[in-house]
């Protein structure tokens, strides 16, 4: 199997992290923020897989497979919690704009 | 199937399993009854046993000097995940379960009947995950428990589901999740560097390497990632929001132990990866790393401390003070000598006990006076003498006035900073002067604002007029903590001896490694 | 000394402290009895130590063949750090002539003030709290003067500060109108005063603590292991050379002096002491005149002894440059003596006059110890130590008299008093004795010690400036002493006094208070005789009992017939005559004199505003609050910005690490 050099994939994972971070720090929409968090976790998982592939010389380390699967599970828990927060915010504040949540600034 | 390696490994699991079992039991019983007393007692009983086993682990390791390793026989480390308990982590587990026990007792009297089932379930899970974080023997186990900790903490902050709680919890959640992602990325890099995530193995692999550029991103990712939960300066902004919004028992947990768990995780990972790399003899970190840490520590100490001066909300003041105290601990870590680490540990102990106590007291005040503004709480300490007196004692300790213990730890950090000065470590001067002057600023709000308004008032305010002690369990938990403060204060020769041993055992990396990997 | 005396002397008051809040619920009388008994025991133990000292069993000499007994010290491990830095921090007591001398001063004065308290605090509801704090204070203070190392001294140092804070705010429950318009009730004002004292001294102590930590460092460099122990520091003075080598001796000196200056209310920390008078008068007498504020001066004296004995007993060369420490002490002390003395001339409250006078007299002690260290001049050290004793006694006496007056007339403003002489004869005569002693009139105790301080300043060409300022201050002292006496006891009765006298009989202090007053007055009169043997003791020599009377006579003769005698008389007359003319004989109206002259009015305005230092300090506090309010704005409340902080921190740390 021919493939791109590993650095490309690695750069992809870093850019996922960076894009996630960027969205978190500028976007107002709370749903986008949740997606950004998922993006960041995906980037980290991707880094795991790439490095596992690199260390295993073409075969991803089985330890890493289990780790990534668990990590995805955790990410889904976090996502579920995030959705719950979105619903709560909708009910209490009637907005999706994270910047409207600005009472606590003393 | 569940072929557990029995003694002493089993005891290692117990402080984690018992709180989780408690959560399960409460989930079942809570279906039939919403009685605060019953659910709380069950929870307290389980946590009490967990505390016993945590203490037992601690004493076992203190006596034998060999870390306890607990794992499945079928999947032994390094392949399987494991718990590895050395003296350092055992100490934290005792502290966490002890504070958890006090909070559990406190919550029986403090909490409303509504939602009590989920409250105690989440509290147990929080305690279990705290112990899990410190007992973890490999990085991924640590991460899993860390996420468990985070999720339960986010939900507990949002427990009241009012606007304030949701806002605070969402901010906490966003920062915490982003931090976790950074940690996960850092773990991936550690894996890429060493090919394993088992702490002992990583330590063995890393022990022969030099400090290089590949390590810097890992360092930064871990400091920032774990720094969120540890409330280190630029990542602290969730803390002043989350503490006031949460139920007071949870504020006590957050401030007393959860931020310490963050700091523990940060310290453990950094210790494994960076200990002694290109460092001067006798120091933990390389000078550059030390400088960066010291910069962060100085900011963490100074800025929240000044902000706390002008706060009007009692819990917010205490929350800012928590960040300040984390700064002191972080300053100790930044200096990175044996003395500094021991002093930082001592300060962690002092701050955990005293700050948990202060949050519990303020919770009692707030419940009675129905306000969080310090001005409106005037004179409430006189009306609630147990809470008032314990509040004053806790403030004395945290303000760093002798003879209470807060002074010793602060002095030792300052001294460690001074001792580090002329070994080329210029950060010592800055840290020493910063800590010394900031101690005065903290006196400004502890005495000028809190103690003066709670206790030294000629007539109580409108809100405080009819306040009274309303629960025995609150009083009991407060008294337990005050006794702990006094014991620590007047037995420094005993306590400091333990911290000395902890630091010594921490540095005995061979024992840590060989406990997992038989030579 | 009795067996375990070194522990019992401070443990007994601690036990009394812990008992008193409990006993107070049972019986007030019993509470008084317990406290006075415990204080009596402490005083007796202190006295047995003095006896040991006189018999030559204790001295500065370790291992001296003649004396055979080292300075007694007993220690235990307090913070074990042996595994980490190779040495433990100890906790213990050190008995040498200076510490025993101080312990006796503290115990003696405390005992009489405790007795006075029985009468003074008779109708107070919170007697349990009062005795708890007073006993705790005395025990901490005894431990402070007896402490064997710097760190232990600092701990007790802060403990006495804590007791001081709680006792100044003692009447926080009072709902009377506040003397300061910023507060609603007097109780809040009192709490504010306590806070001011605590914050000022703590700010000073922050630097003191850093300096102590530096001592722990340089000793490690020079001796191989860190130590805070006074004897060890004295045995090996090379740590000072280490400071010189590192080039931090001046800044170290300033930081080390900061703590004593704060505790003794010297410039620039002088502003807390006048406010500290908000507490009960017994507290002012004990803590803010006789004992706690002496701790700062005591530390400078202790530091001098450390160096002096290091040079003379252990045969080391005097470390060059250490005089900087004493130079600062001497100049600040002299300046403060003048500063506070001028403010005392215009103060309106009886206790504040005494407070300014306390600051001023402490300035004298600082000057004495400073000169001692500057020139390694034993005479100056002895003069300073004796002034500690003399001042403790007569200032406690003056404060107790003030307490008796306030107890009777229920006002603290001197202009609302007047003509009290006929109502309170005992108080009048004892207070007069105190004032005479304060003014340095022979043959009262204050004369000997103050004269000695001025004398040593005069003798040395280096300290001529100090001499001039101290003499001017002495004139001022005489003036405000007699102004106080005149305003309180002479002249027409004010409306307030007339009203009180018509309502019920104005009476002198009750018997239990009179006893203390008379006892302290007697000591003030006769103390001068004992100054000679006390000097011998403080120098670490054994008293030769055979010609004791002769040497005392010689000492008295030399003090009276000194070249400075005309100066002394002139000082007293220059100070006394205007005070007599205006305030005792009431030949002129002081208000009219001041209003009539533009220069005098300007000076008066300047002095009554306390040289504008107080206002400046409040401005600084406001500045800090304003700064904090600006800083608060980094908490924007925007989740995005929080994340942005994280991002910035991440990038900054990464870039810095890579660049470094």
Tab-separated table of C-alpha atoms in Angstrom, chain B residues 167 171 174-175 178-179 182 213 216-217 219-221 224-225 228 233-238 240-241 288-289 291-292 302-303 306-307 309-311 316 320 338-339 342 378 382 392 396 400-403 407-408 411-412 414-415 418-423 429 432-433 436-437 440 443-444 447-449 451-452 455-460 489-494 496-497 499-500 503-504, chain C residues 76-85 87 89 129 151 154-156 158-159 162 165-166 169-170 172-175 183-185 187-188 191-192 195 198-199 202-204 206-207 209-210 212-218 220-221 226-228 246 248 251 255 624-629 631-635 637-639 642-643 645-647 649-654 656-660:
chain	number	residue	atom	x	y	z
B	167	UNK	CA	-23.542	29.562	32.565
B	171	UNK	CA	-17.822	27.732	30.660
B	174	UNK	CA	-15.870	24.223	27.306
B	175	UNK	CA	-12.529	24.962	28.910
B	178	UNK	CA	-10.584	21.808	25.300
B	179	UNK	CA	-8.002	21.066	27.980
B	182	UNK	CA	-4.880	18.992	24.550
B	213	UNK	CA	12.854	20.251	21.085
B	216	UNK	CA	8.617	21.146	24.413
B	217	UNK	CA	5.227	20.731	22.733
B	219	UNK	CA	5.365	20.071	28.062
B	220	UNK	CA	3.195	22.935	26.904
B	221	UNK	CA	0.267	20.696	26.045
B	224	UNK	CA	-2.054	24.049	29.566
B	225	UNK	CA	-4.261	20.976	29.438
B	228	UNK	CA	-7.408	24.049	33.225
B	233	UNK	CA	-3.426	31.526	35.718
B	234	UNK	CA	-4.600	32.064	32.181
B	235	UNK	CA	-6.740	28.939	32.445
B	236	UNK	CA	-8.307	29.940	35.760
B	237	UNK	CA	-11.277	31.884	34.473
B	238	UNK	CA	-13.798	29.083	34.935
B	240	UNK	CA	-14.553	32.025	40.039
B	241	UNK	CA	-17.725	31.280	38.087
B	288	UNK	CA	14.283	27.253	31.269
B	289	UNK	CA	11.302	25.149	32.227
B	291	UNK	CA	11.579	29.976	34.515
B	292	UNK	CA	8.420	29.444	32.511
B	302	UNK	CA	-0.612	37.981	42.050
B	303	UNK	CA	-3.524	38.618	39.744
B	306	UNK	CA	-5.618	41.442	43.862
B	307	UNK	CA	-8.922	40.687	42.178
B	309	UNK	CA	-9.651	42.303	47.195
B	310	UNK	CA	-12.588	43.926	45.480
B	311	UNK	CA	-14.993	40.993	45.394
B	316	UNK	CA	-16.193	34.394	44.756
B	320	UNK	CA	-10.095	33.749	43.834
B	338	UNK	CA	13.147	18.707	47.350
B	339	UNK	CA	12.296	21.307	49.938
B	342	UNK	CA	7.680	19.076	50.174
B	378	UNK	CA	-22.601	40.988	58.339
B	382	UNK	CA	-22.172	35.528	65.880
B	392	UNK	CA	-12.347	32.451	61.591
B	396	UNK	CA	-6.391	32.437	60.094
B	400	UNK	CA	-0.799	32.430	56.720
B	401	UNK	CA	-0.623	33.706	60.267
B	402	UNK	CA	1.236	31.640	62.815
B	403	UNK	CA	0.733	29.463	64.732
B	407	UNK	CA	2.168	29.853	57.759
B	408	UNK	CA	4.605	26.959	57.773
B	411	UNK	CA	7.318	30.077	54.757
B	412	UNK	CA	8.835	26.866	53.476
B	414	UNK	CA	9.526	31.210	50.396
B	415	UNK	CA	12.565	29.684	51.979
B	418	UNK	CA	15.489	31.909	48.613
B	419	UNK	CA	17.649	28.802	48.790
B	420	UNK	CA	17.276	28.469	45.053
B	421	UNK	CA	18.299	32.058	44.315
B	422	UNK	CA	22.015	31.844	44.075
B	423	UNK	CA	22.254	28.521	42.367
B	429	UNK	CA	14.001	36.341	44.312
B	432	UNK	CA	10.016	35.030	47.418
B	433	UNK	CA	9.097	38.689	47.215
B	436	UNK	CA	5.657	37.543	50.859
B	437	UNK	CA	3.888	40.666	49.663
B	440	UNK	CA	-0.288	40.736	53.004
B	443	UNK	CA	-4.680	39.305	54.751
B	444	UNK	CA	-6.456	42.317	53.289
B	447	UNK	CA	-9.374	40.033	57.599
B	448	UNK	CA	-10.518	43.260	55.973
B	449	UNK	CA	-13.462	41.720	54.279
B	451	UNK	CA	-13.533	37.832	59.042
B	452	UNK	CA	-14.407	41.419	59.804
B	455	UNK	CA	-17.478	38.173	63.041
B	456	UNK	CA	-16.366	41.674	64.044
B	457	UNK	CA	-19.661	43.460	63.588
B	458	UNK	CA	-21.584	45.478	66.123
B	459	UNK	CA	-25.024	44.589	64.856
B	460	UNK	CA	-26.036	41.882	62.427
B	489	UNK	CA	-0.648	23.130	62.954
B	490	UNK	CA	0.724	21.766	66.172
B	491	UNK	CA	2.336	18.627	64.817
B	492	UNK	CA	4.461	20.047	62.021
B	493	UNK	CA	7.325	17.837	63.096
B	494	UNK	CA	5.164	14.802	62.391
B	496	UNK	CA	6.717	17.397	57.658
B	497	UNK	CA	8.435	14.105	58.329
B	499	UNK	CA	6.283	14.908	53.386
B	500	UNK	CA	10.003	14.394	53.524
B	503	UNK	CA	9.523	13.392	48.336
B	504	UNK	CA	12.263	10.885	49.009
C	76	UNK	CA	13.223	20.255	70.228
C	77	UNK	CA	12.781	19.513	66.555
C	78	UNK	CA	9.950	21.534	65.159
C	79	UNK	CA	10.120	21.079	61.395
C	80	UNK	CA	12.262	18.119	60.410
C	81	UNK	CA	14.077	18.809	57.183
C	82	UNK	CA	17.133	16.708	57.805
C	83	UNK	CA	16.599	14.490	54.804
C	84	UNK	CA	15.963	17.381	52.505
C	85	UNK	CA	18.425	20.083	53.404
C	87	UNK	CA	19.154	20.253	59.149
C	89	UNK	CA	14.288	23.656	62.305
C	129	UNK	CA	-12.470	36.455	75.660
C	151	UNK	CA	12.042	31.510	62.963
C	154	UNK	CA	8.924	35.209	63.945
C	155	UNK	CA	6.152	32.780	64.808
C	156	UNK	CA	5.645	34.264	68.267
C	158	UNK	CA	3.067	37.084	64.543
C	159	UNK	CA	1.152	35.560	67.427
C	162	UNK	CA	-2.626	38.470	66.220
C	165	UNK	CA	-5.360	42.715	66.481
C	166	UNK	CA	-8.030	40.879	68.424
C	169	UNK	CA	-10.937	45.244	68.115
C	170	UNK	CA	-12.080	44.004	71.509
C	172	UNK	CA	-16.291	45.616	68.238
C	173	UNK	CA	-19.810	45.186	69.563
C	174	UNK	CA	-20.074	48.769	70.750
C	175	UNK	CA	-22.952	50.636	69.126
C	183	UNK	CA	-17.992	54.164	60.123
C	184	UNK	CA	-21.484	53.709	61.429
C	185	UNK	CA	-20.699	52.625	64.970
C	187	UNK	CA	-17.536	48.988	67.117
C	188	UNK	CA	-16.838	49.144	63.413
C	191	UNK	CA	-12.496	46.707	64.153
C	192	UNK	CA	-10.997	49.001	61.548
C	195	UNK	CA	-7.207	45.745	61.047
C	198	UNK	CA	-2.571	43.964	61.656
C	199	UNK	CA	-2.100	44.955	58.051
C	202	UNK	CA	2.106	42.204	58.530
C	203	UNK	CA	3.283	44.236	55.588
C	204	UNK	CA	6.434	45.024	57.511
C	206	UNK	CA	6.604	40.138	55.007
C	207	UNK	CA	10.049	41.598	54.373
C	209	UNK	CA	10.298	36.885	56.776
C	210	UNK	CA	12.171	37.107	53.498
C	212	UNK	CA	14.984	35.454	57.787
C	213	UNK	CA	14.835	33.110	54.829
C	214	UNK	CA	17.945	34.803	53.440
C	215	UNK	CA	19.699	34.167	56.752
C	216	UNK	CA	18.814	30.517	56.279
C	217	UNK	CA	20.506	30.680	52.918
C	218	UNK	CA	23.722	32.535	53.643
C	220	UNK	CA	24.163	27.390	54.412
C	221	UNK	CA	26.773	28.966	52.171
C	226	UNK	CA	21.366	26.484	57.316
C	227	UNK	CA	20.692	27.722	60.805
C	228	UNK	CA	18.481	30.296	62.456
C	246	UNK	CA	26.848	38.669	47.432
C	248	UNK	CA	22.967	42.270	49.241
C	251	UNK	CA	18.889	45.479	51.069
C	255	UNK	CA	14.324	43.963	55.006
C	624	UNK	CA	-4.481	49.334	45.314
C	625	UNK	CA	-8.245	48.940	45.284
C	626	UNK	CA	-8.498	50.928	42.080
C	627	UNK	CA	-5.793	48.808	40.521
C	628	UNK	CA	-7.644	45.662	41.564
C	629	UNK	CA	-10.822	46.999	40.040
C	631	UNK	CA	-7.439	44.040	37.007
C	632	UNK	CA	-10.845	42.518	37.590
C	633	UNK	CA	-11.762	43.324	34.010
C	634	UNK	CA	-9.688	40.425	32.689
C	635	UNK	CA	-12.599	38.287	33.857
C	637	UNK	CA	-17.280	36.494	31.230
C	638	UNK	CA	-16.954	35.526	27.568
C	639	UNK	CA	-16.251	31.846	27.033
C	642	UNK	CA	-11.306	32.376	28.186
C	643	UNK	CA	-10.288	29.974	25.458
C	645	UNK	CA	-6.307	33.144	27.012
C	646	UNK	CA	-5.504	29.450	26.864
C	647	UNK	CA	-4.404	29.733	23.277
C	649	UNK	CA	-0.669	31.009	27.012
C	650	UNK	CA	0.025	27.910	24.931
C	651	UNK	CA	1.686	29.796	22.132
C	652	UNK	CA	3.638	32.131	24.435
C	653	UNK	CA	4.984	29.277	26.504
C	654	UNK	CA	5.942	27.310	23.400
C	656	UNK	CA	9.500	31.227	24.907
C	657	UNK	CA	10.680	27.673	25.464
C	658	UNK	CA	11.974	27.342	21.948
C	659	UNK	CA	13.665	30.737	22.035
C	660	UNK	CA	15.376	30.174	25.355
